[in-house]
Short mmCIF file of C-alpha atoms in Angstrom, two decimals:
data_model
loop_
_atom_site.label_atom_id
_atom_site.label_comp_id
_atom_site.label_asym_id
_atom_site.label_seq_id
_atom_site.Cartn_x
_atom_site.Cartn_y
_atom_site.Cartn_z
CA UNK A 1 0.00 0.00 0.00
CA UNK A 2 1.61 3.13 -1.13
CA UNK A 3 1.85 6.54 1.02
CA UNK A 4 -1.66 8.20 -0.36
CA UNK A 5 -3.90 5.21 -0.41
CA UNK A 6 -5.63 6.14 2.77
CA UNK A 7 -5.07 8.69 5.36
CA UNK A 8 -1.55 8.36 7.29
CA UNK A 9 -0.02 10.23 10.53
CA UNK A 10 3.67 10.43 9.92
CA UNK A 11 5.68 9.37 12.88
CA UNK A 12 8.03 12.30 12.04
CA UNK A 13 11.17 13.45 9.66
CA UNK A 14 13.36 10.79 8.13
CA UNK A 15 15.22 13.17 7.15
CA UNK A 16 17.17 13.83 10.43
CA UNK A 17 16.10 16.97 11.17
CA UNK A 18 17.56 18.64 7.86
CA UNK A 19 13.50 18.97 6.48
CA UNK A 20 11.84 22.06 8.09
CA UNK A 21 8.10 20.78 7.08
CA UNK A 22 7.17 17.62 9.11
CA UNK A 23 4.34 15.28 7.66
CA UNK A 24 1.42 14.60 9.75
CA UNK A 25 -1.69 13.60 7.41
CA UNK A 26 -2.09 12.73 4.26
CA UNK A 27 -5.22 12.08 1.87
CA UNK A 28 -5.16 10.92 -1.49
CA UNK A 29 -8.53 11.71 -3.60
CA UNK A 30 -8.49 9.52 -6.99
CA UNK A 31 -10.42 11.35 -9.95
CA UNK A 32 -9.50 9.75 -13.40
CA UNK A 33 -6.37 10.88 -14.31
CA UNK A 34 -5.85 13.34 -11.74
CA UNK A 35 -4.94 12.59 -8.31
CA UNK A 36 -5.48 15.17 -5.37
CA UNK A 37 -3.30 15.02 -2.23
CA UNK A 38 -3.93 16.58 0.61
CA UNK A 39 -0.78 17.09 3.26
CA UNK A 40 -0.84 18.85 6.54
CA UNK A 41 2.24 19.66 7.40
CA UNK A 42 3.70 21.27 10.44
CA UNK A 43 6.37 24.09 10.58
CA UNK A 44 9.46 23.78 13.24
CA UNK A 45 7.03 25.98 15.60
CA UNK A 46 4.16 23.68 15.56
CA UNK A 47 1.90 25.65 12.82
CA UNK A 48 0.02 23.76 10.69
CA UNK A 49 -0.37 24.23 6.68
CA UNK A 50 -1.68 22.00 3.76
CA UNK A 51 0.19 21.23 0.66
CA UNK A 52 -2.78 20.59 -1.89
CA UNK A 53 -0.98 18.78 -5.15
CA UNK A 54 -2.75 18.08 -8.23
CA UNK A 55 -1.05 15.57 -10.14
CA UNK A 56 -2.16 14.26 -13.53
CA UNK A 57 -1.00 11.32 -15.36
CA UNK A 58 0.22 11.66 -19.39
CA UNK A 59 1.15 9.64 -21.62
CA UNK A 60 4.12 10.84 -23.79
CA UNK A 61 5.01 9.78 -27.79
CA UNK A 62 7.10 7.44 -26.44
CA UNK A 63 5.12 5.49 -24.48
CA UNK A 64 6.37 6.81 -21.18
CA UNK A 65 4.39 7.82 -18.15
CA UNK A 66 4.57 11.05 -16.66
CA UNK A 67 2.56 13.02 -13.95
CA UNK A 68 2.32 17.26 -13.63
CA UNK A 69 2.38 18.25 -10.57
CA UNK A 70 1.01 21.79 -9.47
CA UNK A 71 1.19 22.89 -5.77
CA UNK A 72 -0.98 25.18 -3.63
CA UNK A 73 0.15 26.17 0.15
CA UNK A 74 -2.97 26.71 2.63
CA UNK A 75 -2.21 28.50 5.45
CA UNK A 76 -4.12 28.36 8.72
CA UNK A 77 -4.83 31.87 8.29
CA UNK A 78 -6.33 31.61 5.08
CA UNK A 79 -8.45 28.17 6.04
CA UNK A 80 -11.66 29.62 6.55
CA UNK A 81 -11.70 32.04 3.98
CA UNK A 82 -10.53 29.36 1.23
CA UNK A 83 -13.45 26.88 2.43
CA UNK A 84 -16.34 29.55 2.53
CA UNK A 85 -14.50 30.15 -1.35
CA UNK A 86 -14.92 26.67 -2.37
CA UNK A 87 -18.28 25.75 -0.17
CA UNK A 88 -19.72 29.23 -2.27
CA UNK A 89 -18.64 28.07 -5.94
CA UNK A 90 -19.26 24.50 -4.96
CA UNK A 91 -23.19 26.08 -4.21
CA UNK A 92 -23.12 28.13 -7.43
CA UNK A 93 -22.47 25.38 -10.08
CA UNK A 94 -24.86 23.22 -7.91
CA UNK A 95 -27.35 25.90 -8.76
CA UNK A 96 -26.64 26.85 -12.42
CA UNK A 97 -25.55 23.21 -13.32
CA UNK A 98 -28.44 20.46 -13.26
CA UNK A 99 -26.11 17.64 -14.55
CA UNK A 100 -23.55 18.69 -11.84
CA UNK A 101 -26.74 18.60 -9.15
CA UNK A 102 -26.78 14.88 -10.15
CA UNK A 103 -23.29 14.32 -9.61
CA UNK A 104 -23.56 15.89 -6.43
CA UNK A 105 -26.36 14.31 -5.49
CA UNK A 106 -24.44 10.49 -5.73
CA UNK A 107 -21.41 11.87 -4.43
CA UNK A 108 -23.40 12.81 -0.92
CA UNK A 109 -24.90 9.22 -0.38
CA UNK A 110 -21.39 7.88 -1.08
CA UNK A 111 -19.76 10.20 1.02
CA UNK A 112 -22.24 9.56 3.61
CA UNK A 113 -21.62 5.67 3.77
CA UNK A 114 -17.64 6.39 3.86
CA UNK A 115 -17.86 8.44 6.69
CA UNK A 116 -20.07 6.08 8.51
CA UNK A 117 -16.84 4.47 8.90
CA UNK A 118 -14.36 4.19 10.74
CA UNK A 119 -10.96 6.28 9.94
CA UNK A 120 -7.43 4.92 11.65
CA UNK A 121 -5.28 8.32 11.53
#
């Protein structure tokens, strides 16, 4: 099982101290050929931030397999203000968009059985 195939708490730096941004959760979300993770990290004081990496899988002339990667910090300043972002687009395209409304609609009941159980973090 590899390191984003369920959620994970670090047991800190193998890095011997040289890395400045310890691990301590990570969540992999799977959607076709992109692959969100979601990595809370904490500073050398204790602050928490998330590394949110969107990687996508291509396929190159060759044959080969490779994977973009884009990176966004969250801050714990900018938490809320990012989700009430999100939650109010999320609510606009569920209003403008009745295809998406569907989508949304399946994604809830599966959401709801996953979270019905239990999470080892």
């Amino acid at each position: 099982m590899g390191r984003y195939d369920q959620p994970n708490k670090f047991e800190g730096n193998t890095d011997s101290g040289t890395n400045k941004h310890e691990d301590v959760f990570s969540r992999a979300v799977r959607a076709g050929k992109r692959t969100y993770f979601f990595d809370v990290k904490s500073t050398r004081r204790g602050d928490y931030y998330i590394s949110l990496t969107e990687s996508i899988k291509r396929f190159g002339s060759d044959g080969r397999i490779s994977f973009d990667k884009h990176k966004v910090f969250l801050y714990k300043e900018d938490f809320e203000k990012f989700v009430d972002g999100l939650t109010e687009s999320i609510e606009y395209c569920k209003a403008h968009n009745v295809d998406f409304i569907d989508d949304v609609d399946e994604l809830s009941e599966k959401t709801d059985k996953q979270s019905d159980e239990p999470k080892e973090i």
